[in-house]
Amino acid sequence: MTEQSDGLVSEAPRDRFAAARTVADATLYEGYVLYPYRASSTKNQVRWQFGVLAPRAWAEADGSERWRLRTECIVDPGPAPDLGVRVRFLQQQRRTVEAAGPEGFAPVDSLVVDGVRWVPWDEAVERVVDVGPLAILPVDQGRCEVPFAFEAGTAVEELRDAQGSVVGRVVRRWDDGVGVIRVEAAWAAGYSPLAKLTVEVTNSSAWDGAGARRDQAMARSLLGVHTLLAVDDGTFVSLLDPPADAEDAARDCDNDGTYPVLVADPTGGGDVVLSSPITLYDHPIIAPESQGDLYDSTEIDEILALRVLTLTDEEKSEARATDPRAAAIVDRCDTMAPEAWEGLHGTMRTMGPDGPAVPVQDTAKPWWDPAVDAEVDPWSDAVRIGTTDVAKGTRVVLRPSHRADAQDLFLSGMAATVAGVFNDVDGTQQVAVTVDDDPATEALSWQGRYLFFFPDEIEVVS
């Protein structure tokens, strides 16, 4: 291993974790900037929700964040297995905007220079610490402790107008920080010759700000922390679906603040595990329909993209000024092609042992549309209630009973008219109705909105 000038430990230039990069990046930046992507938005006043490791003194006093996380996973070793570990995280970088004046520079909430808008914001710097390769066997020697550090700093960017005069500046500041990565190997529980690997990441940055708020502690925290592990001459064992001879070993793993899953490595460079602060399936991938990162805490792509289109020009201007990643989202949604929107409108996939498979079906209509199955027609189907076939147009009285909520109970005893008989994916029948005396019935029916009850919750009017 070699020491870099910034204090981070790095191994050989070969990137053993390339197969996991796209998913790892999505994990690293999830929640980085939230819709509506403006620095002034209330949602963006409380950020950094995933994988936060705060300074130990602050974490123990406040109790809302961890100061260390632990990954434990199982490997089936060959004769000479080697392990590589990579820890990635973000470091907060404060960006302030200052306008030039007769007495010097003064902080401002917004500054437009040559058509470009600038606003204060907390950016992020990517940090990477690599450890290894380490020999796993013999297990009593498979351990190491690697400290890492990054120094505090300031960077100033002058802002000039079209005539070249300095009218302002952007100042970026970041704090120092230190941490430790501990790696250990041991024999796993059970009778199979499996090894258990433990990787612990600790934020040991100094802290003396008693009673400080969370946003102050984030400046010295590790953000979006996740761990990548790669093994040569060995195979990682799934903790989600372990083979029978590894169940005891998998059950004995104790993961704190992180969840290891398998990531296939098509380059043949050794199996890879991604230990993420967000729960994932084995072999996670980025959906091919996704047009790019959205960062907004696992929100659905289509819904979020459509909401971006509702922003006013002024809101979009501030979003673009907030962060280059936010600007890219706004620009992408504004120029998205029709076929891209269609791709976002839902694709069903099965889950197999190697992750998501191809879409379940490719039809002109979605799977839930009754027209896909000509034998199903809720507007003509009927259900037998007592001695009567109930179908569209049948007059009924509502008698809700199936753990009905308060809204349904208010409808008890009211007259209604059947609009259709529906079958759900489990084969259960439900009756769609409209309430006769409800003044909103006409508008709701026009929108295709109905109330649904089980057959034994309605009484046929003779």
PDB file of N, CA and C in Angstrom, residues 244-339:
ATOM      1  N   ALA A 244     -27.620 -24.014   2.267  1.00  0.00           N
ATOM      2  CA  ALA A 244     -27.942 -24.683   3.531  1.00  0.00           C
ATOM      3  C   ALA A 244     -26.724 -24.799   4.442  1.00  0.00           C
ATOM      4  N   ASP A 245     -25.546 -25.074   3.865  1.00  0.00           N
ATOM      5  CA  ASP A 245     -24.363 -25.263   4.713  1.00  0.00           C
ATOM      6  C   ASP A 245     -23.786 -23.952   5.223  1.00  0.00           C
ATOM      7  N   ALA A 246     -24.365 -22.804   4.807  1.00  0.00           N
ATOM      8  CA  ALA A 246     -23.870 -21.504   5.269  1.00  0.00           C
ATOM      9  C   ALA A 246     -24.909 -20.744   6.083  1.00  0.00           C
ATOM     10  N   GLU A 247     -26.039 -21.368   6.382  1.00  0.00           N
ATOM     11  CA  GLU A 247     -27.100 -20.653   7.091  1.00  0.00           C
ATOM     12  C   GLU A 247     -26.651 -20.206   8.484  1.00  0.00           C
ATOM     13  N   ASP A 248     -25.943 -21.097   9.211  1.00  0.00           N
ATOM     14  CA  ASP A 248     -25.486 -20.712  10.546  1.00  0.00           C
ATOM     15  C   ASP A 248     -24.498 -19.556  10.470  1.00  0.00           C
ATOM     16  N   ALA A 249     -23.610 -19.603   9.490  1.00  0.00           N
ATOM     17  CA  ALA A 249     -22.626 -18.543   9.331  1.00  0.00           C
ATOM     18  C   ALA A 249     -23.289 -17.219   8.997  1.00  0.00           C
ATOM     19  N   ALA A 250     -24.265 -17.247   8.098  1.00  0.00           N
ATOM     20  CA  ALA A 250     -24.966 -16.016   7.725  1.00  0.00           C
ATOM     21  C   ALA A 250     -25.752 -15.461   8.896  1.00  0.00           C
ATOM     22  N   ARG A 251     -26.390 -16.346   9.655  1.00  0.00           N
ATOM     23  CA  ARG A 251     -27.198 -15.905  10.796  1.00  0.00           C
ATOM     24  C   ARG A 251     -26.328 -15.259  11.875  1.00  0.00           C
ATOM     25  N   ASP A 252     -25.080 -15.660  11.955  1.00  0.00           N
ATOM     26  CA  ASP A 252     -24.186 -15.152  12.991  1.00  0.00           C
ATOM     27  C   ASP A 252     -23.630 -13.773  12.648  1.00  0.00           C
ATOM     28  N   CYS A 253     -23.803 -13.302  11.396  1.00  0.00           N
ATOM     29  CA  CYS A 253     -23.273 -11.998  11.002  1.00  0.00           C
ATOM     30  C   CYS A 253     -24.076 -10.875  11.663  1.00  0.00           C
ATOM     31  N   ASP A 254     -23.377  -9.890  12.164  1.00  0.00           N
ATOM     32  CA  ASP A 254     -24.001  -8.753  12.845  1.00  0.00           C
ATOM     33  C   ASP A 254     -23.594  -7.474  12.126  1.00  0.00           C
ATOM     34  N   ASN A 255     -24.484  -6.966  11.280  1.00  0.00           N
ATOM     35  CA  ASN A 255     -24.215  -5.745  10.518  1.00  0.00           C
ATOM     36  C   ASN A 255     -24.908  -4.570  11.190  1.00  0.00           C
ATOM     37  N   ASP A 256     -24.165  -3.519  11.421  1.00  0.00           N
ATOM     38  CA  ASP A 256     -24.677  -2.347  12.127  1.00  0.00           C
ATOM     39  C   ASP A 256     -24.596  -1.128  11.220  1.00  0.00           C
ATOM     40  N   GLY A 257     -25.756  -0.642  10.750  1.00  0.00           N
ATOM     41  CA  GLY A 257     -25.824   0.559   9.937  1.00  0.00           C
ATOM     42  C   GLY A 257     -25.501   0.340   8.479  1.00  0.00           C
ATOM     43  N   THR A 258     -25.357  -0.893   8.058  1.00  0.00           N
ATOM     44  CA  THR A 258     -25.003  -1.180   6.672  1.00  0.00           C
ATOM     45  C   THR A 258     -25.465  -2.590   6.327  1.00  0.00           C
ATOM     46  N   TYR A 259     -25.699  -2.860   5.028  1.00  0.00           N
ATOM     47  CA  TYR A 259     -26.326  -4.106   4.599  1.00  0.00           C
ATOM     48  C   TYR A 259     -25.581  -4.638   3.373  1.00  0.00           C
ATOM     49  N   PRO A 260     -24.754  -5.710   3.545  1.00  0.00           N
ATOM     50  CA  PRO A 260     -23.952  -6.217   2.430  1.00  0.00           C
ATOM     51  C   PRO A 260     -24.766  -7.075   1.471  1.00  0.00           C
ATOM     52  N   VAL A 261     -24.594  -6.829   0.167  1.00  0.00           N
ATOM     53  CA  VAL A 261     -25.243  -7.628  -0.874  1.00  0.00           C
ATOM     54  C   VAL A 261     -24.207  -7.963  -1.938  1.00  0.00           C
ATOM     55  N   LEU A 262     -24.471  -9.028  -2.696  1.00  0.00           N
ATOM     56  CA  LEU A 262     -23.555  -9.464  -3.733  1.00  0.00           C
ATOM     57  C   LEU A 262     -23.661  -8.564  -4.956  1.00  0.00           C
ATOM     58  N   VAL A 263     -22.518  -8.315  -5.576  1.00  0.00           N
ATOM     59  CA  VAL A 263     -22.458  -7.604  -6.851  1.00  0.00           C
ATOM     60  C   VAL A 263     -21.606  -8.440  -7.787  1.00  0.00           C
ATOM     61  N   ALA A 264     -22.195  -8.914  -8.891  1.00  0.00           N
ATOM     62  CA  ALA A 264     -21.448  -9.752  -9.820  1.00  0.00           C
ATOM     63  C   ALA A 264     -20.370  -8.935 -10.516  1.00  0.00           C
ATOM     64  N   ASP A 265     -19.218  -9.551 -10.725  1.00  0.00           N
ATOM     65  CA  ASP A 265     -18.107  -8.891 -11.401  1.00  0.00           C
ATOM     66  C   ASP A 265     -17.868  -9.593 -12.740  1.00  0.00           C
ATOM     67  N   PRO A 266     -18.370  -9.041 -13.853  1.00  0.00           N
ATOM     68  CA  PRO A 266     -18.218  -9.712 -15.145  1.00  0.00           C
ATOM     69  C   PRO A 266     -16.792  -9.730 -15.662  1.00  0.00           C
ATOM     70  N   THR A 267     -15.880  -8.956 -15.056  1.00  0.00           N
ATOM     71  CA  THR A 267     -14.507  -8.930 -15.538  1.00  0.00           C
ATOM     72  C   THR A 267     -13.692 -10.095 -15.016  1.00  0.00           C
ATOM     73  N   GLY A 268     -14.271 -10.867 -14.098  1.00  0.00           N
ATOM     74  CA  GLY A 268     -13.541 -11.996 -13.554  1.00  0.00           C
ATOM     75  C   GLY A 268     -12.498 -11.608 -12.528  1.00  0.00           C
ATOM     76  N   GLY A 269     -12.568 -10.407 -12.002  1.00  0.00           N
ATOM     77  CA  GLY A 269     -11.587  -9.938 -11.042  1.00  0.00           C
ATOM     78  C   GLY A 269     -11.867 -10.349  -9.615  1.00  0.00           C
ATOM     79  N   GLY A 270     -12.806 -11.253  -9.388  1.00  0.00           N
ATOM     80  CA  GLY A 270     -13.151 -11.667  -8.036  1.00  0.00           C
ATOM     81  C   GLY A 270     -14.523 -11.177  -7.647  1.00  0.00           C
ATOM     82  N   ASP A 271     -15.214 -11.939  -6.818  1.00  0.00           N
ATOM     83  CA  ASP A 271     -16.543 -11.541  -6.380  1.00  0.00           C
ATOM     84  C   ASP A 271     -16.478 -10.239  -5.593  1.00  0.00           C
ATOM     85  N   VAL A 272     -17.576  -9.473  -5.651  1.00  0.00           N
ATOM     86  CA  VAL A 272     -17.629  -8.153  -5.016  1.00  0.00           C
ATOM     87  C   VAL A 272     -18.870  -8.062  -4.147  1.00  0.00           C
ATOM     88  N   VAL A 273     -18.731  -7.419  -3.002  1.00  0.00           N
ATOM     89  CA  VAL A 273     -19.845  -7.122  -2.101  1.00  0.00           C
ATOM     90  C   VAL A 273     -19.944  -5.614  -1.942  1.00  0.00           C
ATOM     91  N   LEU A 274     -21.160  -5.093  -2.006  1.00  0.00           N
ATOM     92  CA  LEU A 274     -21.444  -3.696  -1.683  1.00  0.00           C
ATOM     93  C   LEU A 274     -22.190  -3.668  -0.362  1.00  0.00           C
ATOM     94  N   SER A 275     -21.612  -3.036   0.623  1.00  0.00           N
ATOM     95  CA  SER A 275     -22.266  -2.887   1.919  1.00  0.00           C
ATOM     96  C   SER A 275     -22.803  -1.473   2.004  1.00  0.00           C
ATOM     97  N   SER A 276     -24.120  -1.352   1.892  1.00  0.00           N
ATOM     98  CA  SER A 276     -24.775  -0.058   1.684  1.00  0.00           C
ATOM     99  C   SER A 276     -25.605   0.340   2.894  1.00  0.00           C
ATOM    100  N   PRO A 277     -25.718   1.653   3.179  1.00  0.00           N
ATOM    101  CA  PRO A 277     -26.631   2.096   4.241  1.00  0.00           C
ATOM    102  C   PRO A 277     -28.088   1.996   3.836  1.00  0.00           C
ATOM    103  N   ILE A 278     -28.356   1.688   2.558  1.00  0.00           N
ATOM    104  CA  ILE A 278     -29.708   1.495   2.049  1.00  0.00           C
ATOM    105  C   ILE A 278     -29.883   0.016   1.741  1.00  0.00           C
ATOM    106  N   THR A 279     -30.976  -0.610   2.190  1.00  0.00           N
ATOM    107  CA  THR A 279     -31.183  -2.025   1.955  1.00  0.00           C
ATOM    108  C   THR A 279     -31.398  -2.287   0.471  1.00  0.00           C
ATOM    109  N   LEU A 280     -30.723  -3.314  -0.049  1.00  0.00           N
ATOM    110  CA  LEU A 280     -30.779  -3.677  -1.455  1.00  0.00           C
ATOM    111  C   LEU A 280     -30.910  -5.184  -1.577  1.00  0.00           C
ATOM    112  N   TYR A 281     -31.298  -5.648  -2.776  1.00  0.00           N
ATOM    113  CA  TYR A 281     -31.229  -7.064  -3.110  1.00  0.00           C
ATOM    114  C   TYR A 281     -29.817  -7.404  -3.562  1.00  0.00           C
ATOM    115  N   ASP A 282     -29.520  -8.711  -3.613  1.00  0.00           N
ATOM    116  CA  ASP A 282     -28.286  -9.141  -4.257  1.00  0.00           C
ATOM    117  C   ASP A 282     -28.303  -8.741  -5.732  1.00  0.00           C
ATOM    118  N   HIS A 283     -27.133  -8.446  -6.271  1.00  0.00           N
ATOM    119  CA  HIS A 283     -26.941  -8.076  -7.673  1.00  0.00           C
ATOM    120  C   HIS A 283     -27.818  -6.884  -8.079  1.00  0.00           C
ATOM    121  N   PRO A 284     -27.775  -5.791  -7.351  1.00  0.00           N
ATOM    122  CA  PRO A 284     -28.579  -4.616  -7.723  1.00  0.00           C
ATOM    123  C   PRO A 284     -28.042  -3.979  -9.003  1.00  0.00           C
ATOM    124  N   ILE A 285     -28.944  -3.415  -9.783  1.00  0.00           N
ATOM    125  CA  ILE A 285     -28.563  -2.685 -10.992  1.00  0.00           C
ATOM    126  C   ILE A 285     -29.401  -1.422 -11.081  1.00  0.00           C
ATOM    127  N   ILE A 286     -28.926  -0.474 -11.871  1.00  0.00           N
ATOM    128  CA  ILE A 286     -29.696   0.728 -12.167  1.00  0.00           C
ATOM    129  C   ILE A 286     -30.657   0.393 -13.308  1.00  0.00           C
ATOM    130  N   ALA A 287     -31.928   0.708 -13.139  1.00  0.00           N
ATOM    131  CA  ALA A 287     -32.916   0.407 -14.176  1.00  0.00           C
ATOM    132  C   ALA A 287     -32.526   1.094 -15.478  1.00  0.00           C
ATOM    133  N   PRO A 288     -32.534   0.360 -16.596  1.00  0.00           N
ATOM    134  CA  PRO A 288     -32.132   0.976 -17.868  1.00  0.00           C
ATOM    135  C   PRO A 288     -33.057   2.103 -18.296  1.00  0.00           C
ATOM    136  N   GLU A 289     -34.296   2.127 -17.793  1.00  0.00           N
ATOM    137  CA  GLU A 289     -35.217   3.196 -18.156  1.00  0.00           C
ATOM    138  C   GLU A 289     -34.881   4.524 -17.479  1.00  0.00           C
ATOM    139  N   SER A 290     -34.111   4.487 -16.396  1.00  0.00           N
ATOM    140  CA  SER A 290     -33.775   5.700 -15.664  1.00  0.00           C
ATOM    141  C   SER A 290     -32.906   6.600 -16.526  1.00  0.00           C
ATOM    142  N   GLN A 291     -33.275   7.863 -16.603  1.00  0.00           N
ATOM    143  CA  GLN A 291     -32.563   8.820 -17.452  1.00  0.00           C
ATOM    144  C   GLN A 291     -31.384   9.485 -16.748  1.00  0.00           C
ATOM    145  N   GLY A 292     -31.246   9.248 -15.456  1.00  0.00           N
ATOM    146  CA  GLY A 292     -30.147   9.873 -14.714  1.00  0.00           C
ATOM    147  C   GLY A 292     -30.493   9.987 -13.246  1.00  0.00           C
ATOM    148  N   ASP A 293     -29.526  10.413 -12.448  1.00  0.00           N
ATOM    149  CA  ASP A 293     -29.717  10.514 -10.999  1.00  0.00           C
ATOM    150  C   ASP A 293     -30.739  11.594 -10.653  1.00  0.00           C
ATOM    151  N   LEU A 294     -31.527  11.318  -9.602  1.00  0.00           N
ATOM    152  CA  LEU A 294     -32.501  12.285  -9.092  1.00  0.00           C
ATOM    153  C   LEU A 294     -32.229  12.646  -7.632  1.00  0.00           C
ATOM    154  N   TYR A 295     -31.476  11.800  -6.906  1.00  0.00           N
ATOM    155  CA  TYR A 295     -30.953  12.094  -5.567  1.00  0.00           C
ATOM    156  C   TYR A 295     -32.008  12.183  -4.467  1.00  0.00           C
ATOM    157  N   ASP A 296     -33.292  12.190  -4.793  1.00  0.00           N
ATOM    158  CA  ASP A 296     -34.318  12.573  -3.821  1.00  0.00           C
ATOM    159  C   ASP A 296     -34.836  11.382  -3.022  1.00  0.00           C
ATOM    160  N   SER A 297     -33.968  10.736  -2.240  1.00  0.00           N
ATOM    161  CA  SER A 297     -34.378   9.749  -1.239  1.00  0.00           C
ATOM    162  C   SER A 297     -35.302   8.671  -1.798  1.00  0.00           C
ATOM    163  N   THR A 298     -34.862   7.999  -2.835  1.00  0.00           N
ATOM    164  CA  THR A 298     -35.530   6.839  -3.424  1.00  0.00           C
ATOM    165  C   THR A 298     -36.903   7.155  -4.011  1.00  0.00           C
ATOM    166  N   GLU A 299     -37.145   8.374  -4.414  1.00  0.00           N
ATOM    167  CA  GLU A 299     -38.410   8.742  -5.054  1.00  0.00           C
ATOM    168  C   GLU A 299     -38.527   8.058  -6.418  1.00  0.00           C
ATOM    169  N   ILE A 300     -39.769   7.855  -6.897  1.00  0.00           N
ATOM    170  CA  ILE A 300     -40.027   7.226  -8.186  1.00  0.00           C
ATOM    171  C   ILE A 300     -39.654   8.196  -9.307  1.00  0.00           C
ATOM    172  N   ASP A 301     -38.921   7.681 -10.304  1.00  0.00           N
ATOM    173  CA  ASP A 301     -38.393   8.554 -11.361  1.00  0.00           C
ATOM    174  C   ASP A 301     -39.485   9.342 -12.073  1.00  0.00           C
ATOM    175  N   GLU A 302     -40.541   8.646 -12.531  1.00  0.00           N
ATOM    176  CA  GLU A 302     -41.557   9.322 -13.333  1.00  0.00           C
ATOM    177  C   GLU A 302     -42.243  10.426 -12.540  1.00  0.00           C
ATOM    178  N   ILE A 303     -42.631  10.110 -11.311  1.00  0.00           N
ATOM    179  CA  ILE A 303     -43.341  11.094 -10.492  1.00  0.00           C
ATOM    180  C   ILE A 303     -42.461  12.325 -10.264  1.00  0.00           C
ATOM    181  N   LEU A 304     -41.202  12.079  -9.928  1.00  0.00           N
ATOM    182  CA  LEU A 304     -40.316  13.198  -9.623  1.00  0.00           C
ATOM    183  C   LEU A 304     -40.028  14.024 -10.874  1.00  0.00           C
ATOM    184  N   ALA A 305     -39.824  13.360 -12.011  1.00  0.00           N
ATOM    185  CA  ALA A 305     -39.557  14.091 -13.253  1.00  0.00           C
ATOM    186  C   ALA A 305     -40.746  14.959 -13.646  1.00  0.00           C
ATOM    187  N   LEU A 306     -41.952  14.430 -13.466  1.00  0.00           N
ATOM    188  CA  LEU A 306     -43.153  15.212 -13.782  1.00  0.00           C
ATOM    189  C   LEU A 306     -43.276  16.418 -12.854  1.00  0.00           C
ATOM    190  N   ARG A 307     -42.896  16.248 -11.607  1.00  0.00           N
ATOM    191  CA  ARG A 307     -42.979  17.364 -10.663  1.00  0.00           C
ATOM    192  C   ARG A 307     -41.970  18.453 -11.011  1.00  0.00           C
ATOM    193  N   VAL A 308     -40.839  18.056 -11.564  1.00  0.00           N
ATOM    194  CA  VAL A 308     -39.856  19.058 -11.984  1.00  0.00           C
ATOM    195  C   VAL A 308     -40.451  19.983 -13.041  1.00  0.00           C
ATOM    196  N   LEU A 309     -41.292  19.397 -13.915  1.00  0.00           N
ATOM    197  CA  LEU A 309     -41.900  20.204 -14.969  1.00  0.00           C
ATOM    198  C   LEU A 309     -42.856  21.255 -14.418  1.00  0.00           C
ATOM    199  N   THR A 310     -43.344  21.061 -13.183  1.00  0.00           N
ATOM    200  CA  THR A 310     -44.285  22.023 -12.591  1.00  0.00           C
ATOM    201  C   THR A 310     -43.583  23.231 -11.990  1.00  0.00           C
ATOM    202  N   LEU A 311     -42.251  23.197 -11.886  1.00  0.00           N
ATOM    203  CA  LEU A 311     -41.531  24.324 -11.300  1.00  0.00           C
ATOM    204  C   LEU A 311     -41.647  25.552 -12.200  1.00  0.00           C
ATOM    205  N   THR A 312     -41.734  26.715 -11.579  1.00  0.00           N
ATOM    206  CA  THR A 312     -41.748  27.961 -12.344  1.00  0.00           C
ATOM    207  C   THR A 312     -40.347  28.257 -12.870  1.00  0.00           C
ATOM    208  N   ASP A 313     -40.245  29.202 -13.787  1.00  0.00           N
ATOM    209  CA  ASP A 313     -38.940  29.581 -14.318  1.00  0.00           C
ATOM    210  C   ASP A 313     -38.027  30.110 -13.217  1.00  0.00           C
ATOM    211  N   GLU A 314     -38.592  30.851 -12.265  1.00  0.00           N
ATOM    212  CA  GLU A 314     -37.797  31.373 -11.158  1.00  0.00           C
ATOM    213  C   GLU A 314     -37.286  30.234 -10.276  1.00  0.00           C
ATOM    214  N   GLU A 315     -38.141  29.241 -10.005  1.00  0.00           N
ATOM    215  CA  GLU A 315     -37.727  28.100  -9.196  1.00  0.00           C
ATOM    216  C   GLU A 315     -36.658  27.285  -9.909  1.00  0.00           C
ATOM    217  N   LYS A 316     -36.803  27.121 -11.223  1.00  0.00           N
ATOM    218  CA  LYS A 316     -35.781  26.396 -11.978  1.00  0.00           C
ATOM    219  C   LYS A 316     -34.457  27.145 -11.976  1.00  0.00           C
ATOM    220  N   SER A 317     -34.522  28.463 -12.023  1.00  0.00           N
ATOM    221  CA  SER A 317     -33.310  29.268 -11.985  1.00  0.00           C
ATOM    222  C   SER A 317     -32.570  29.066 -10.673  1.00  0.00           C
ATOM    223  N   GLU A 318     -33.293  29.047  -9.565  1.00  0.00           N
ATOM    224  CA  GLU A 318     -32.639  28.831  -8.276  1.00  0.00           C
ATOM    225  C   GLU A 318     -32.119  27.407  -8.158  1.00  0.00           C
ATOM    226  N   ALA A 319     -32.867  26.430  -8.695  1.00  0.00           N
ATOM    227  CA  ALA A 319     -32.397  25.046  -8.658  1.00  0.00           C
ATOM    228  C   ALA A 319     -31.085  24.899  -9.416  1.00  0.00           C
ATOM    229  N   ARG A 320     -31.003  25.544 -10.579  1.00  0.00           N
ATOM    230  CA  ARG A 320     -29.757  25.479 -11.361  1.00  0.00           C
ATOM    231  C   ARG A 320     -28.611  26.145 -10.606  1.00  0.00           C
ATOM    232  N   ALA A 321     -28.924  27.196  -9.849  1.00  0.00           N
ATOM    233  CA  ALA A 321     -27.883  27.884  -9.090  1.00  0.00           C
ATOM    234  C   ALA A 321     -27.465  27.119  -7.852  1.00  0.00           C
ATOM    235  N   THR A 322     -28.324  26.221  -7.382  1.00  0.00           N
ATOM    236  CA  THR A 322     -28.041  25.502  -6.149  1.00  0.00           C
ATOM    237  C   THR A 322     -26.869  24.555  -6.306  1.00  0.00           C
ATOM    238  N   ASP A 323     -26.890  23.752  -7.372  1.00  0.00           N
ATOM    239  CA  ASP A 323     -25.866  22.727  -7.513  1.00  0.00           C
ATOM    240  C   ASP A 323     -25.837  22.255  -8.965  1.00  0.00           C
ATOM    241  N   PRO A 324     -24.662  21.942  -9.512  1.00  0.00           N
ATOM    242  CA  PRO A 324     -24.603  21.437 -10.890  1.00  0.00           C
ATOM    243  C   PRO A 324     -25.430  20.179 -11.096  1.00  0.00           C
ATOM    244  N   ARG A 325     -25.530  19.332 -10.075  1.00  0.00           N
ATOM    245  CA  ARG A 325     -26.344  18.126 -10.207  1.00  0.00           C
ATOM    246  C   ARG A 325     -27.832  18.472 -10.292  1.00  0.00           C
ATOM    247  N   ALA A 326     -28.269  19.464  -9.527  1.00  0.00           N
ATOM    248  CA  ALA A 326     -29.651  19.918  -9.621  1.00  0.00           C
ATOM    249  C   ALA A 326     -29.922  20.541 -10.980  1.00  0.00           C
ATOM    250  N   ALA A 327     -28.965  21.312 -11.487  1.00  0.00           N
ATOM    251  CA  ALA A 327     -29.122  21.920 -12.814  1.00  0.00           C
ATOM    252  C   ALA A 327     -29.269  20.851 -13.881  1.00  0.00           C
ATOM    253  N   ALA A 328     -28.499  19.764 -13.774  1.00  0.00           N
ATOM    254  CA  ALA A 328     -28.582  18.688 -14.757  1.00  0.00           C
ATOM    255  C   ALA A 328     -29.950  18.021 -14.736  1.00  0.00           C
ATOM    256  N   ILE A 329     -30.551  17.891 -13.543  1.00  0.00           N
ATOM    257  CA  ILE A 329     -31.885  17.295 -13.439  1.00  0.00           C
ATOM    258  C   ILE A 329     -32.913  18.165 -14.147  1.00  0.00           C
ATOM    259  N   VAL A 330     -32.900  19.461 -13.877  1.00  0.00           N
ATOM    260  CA  VAL A 330     -33.861  20.370 -14.489  1.00  0.00           C
ATOM    261  C   VAL A 330     -33.704  20.369 -16.004  1.00  0.00           C
ATOM    262  N   ASP A 331     -32.478  20.450 -16.484  1.00  0.00           N
ATOM    263  CA  ASP A 331     -32.245  20.471 -17.932  1.00  0.00           C
ATOM    264  C   ASP A 331     -32.692  19.164 -18.574  1.00  0.00           C
ATOM    265  N   ARG A 332     -32.428  18.056 -17.908  1.00  0.00           N
ATOM    266  CA  ARG A 332     -32.802  16.750 -18.471  1.00  0.00           C
ATOM    267  C   ARG A 332     -34.318  16.606 -18.567  1.00  0.00           C
ATOM    268  N   CYS A 333     -35.041  17.002 -17.521  1.00  0.00           N
ATOM    269  CA  CYS A 333     -36.504  16.884 -17.535  1.00  0.00           C
ATOM    270  C   CYS A 333     -37.123  17.827 -18.557  1.00  0.00           C
ATOM    271  N   ASP A 334     -36.531  19.005 -18.732  1.00  0.00           N
ATOM    272  CA  ASP A 334     -37.063  19.971 -19.699  1.00  0.00           C
ATOM    273  C   ASP A 334     -36.916  19.491 -21.133  1.00  0.00           C
ATOM    274  N   THR A 335     -35.944  18.641 -21.391  1.00  0.00           N
ATOM    275  CA  THR A 335     -35.658  18.238 -22.779  1.00  0.00           C
ATOM    276  C   THR A 335     -35.877  16.755 -23.022  1.00  0.00           C
ATOM    277  N   MET A 336     -36.551  16.057 -22.100  1.00  0.00           N
ATOM    278  CA  MET A 336     -36.714  14.614 -22.228  1.00  0.00           C
ATOM    279  C   MET A 336     -37.622  14.268 -23.409  1.00  0.00           C
ATOM    280  N   ALA A 337     -37.196  13.315 -24.208  1.00  0.00           N
ATOM    281  CA  ALA A 337     -37.943  12.912 -25.395  1.00  0.00           C
ATOM    282  C   ALA A 337     -39.181  12.105 -25.008  1.00  0.00           C
ATOM    283  N   PRO A 338     -40.222  12.094 -25.857  1.00  0.00           N
ATOM    284  CA  PRO A 338     -41.449  11.347 -25.550  1.00  0.00           C
ATOM    285  C   PRO A 338     -41.197   9.875 -25.250  1.00  0.00           C
ATOM    286  N   GLU A 339     -40.294   9.225 -25.999  1.00  0.00           N
ATOM    287  CA  GLU A 339     -40.039   7.810 -25.759  1.00  0.00           C
ATOM    288  C   GLU A 339     -39.384   7.585 -24.403  1.00  0.00           C
TER     289      GLU A 339
END
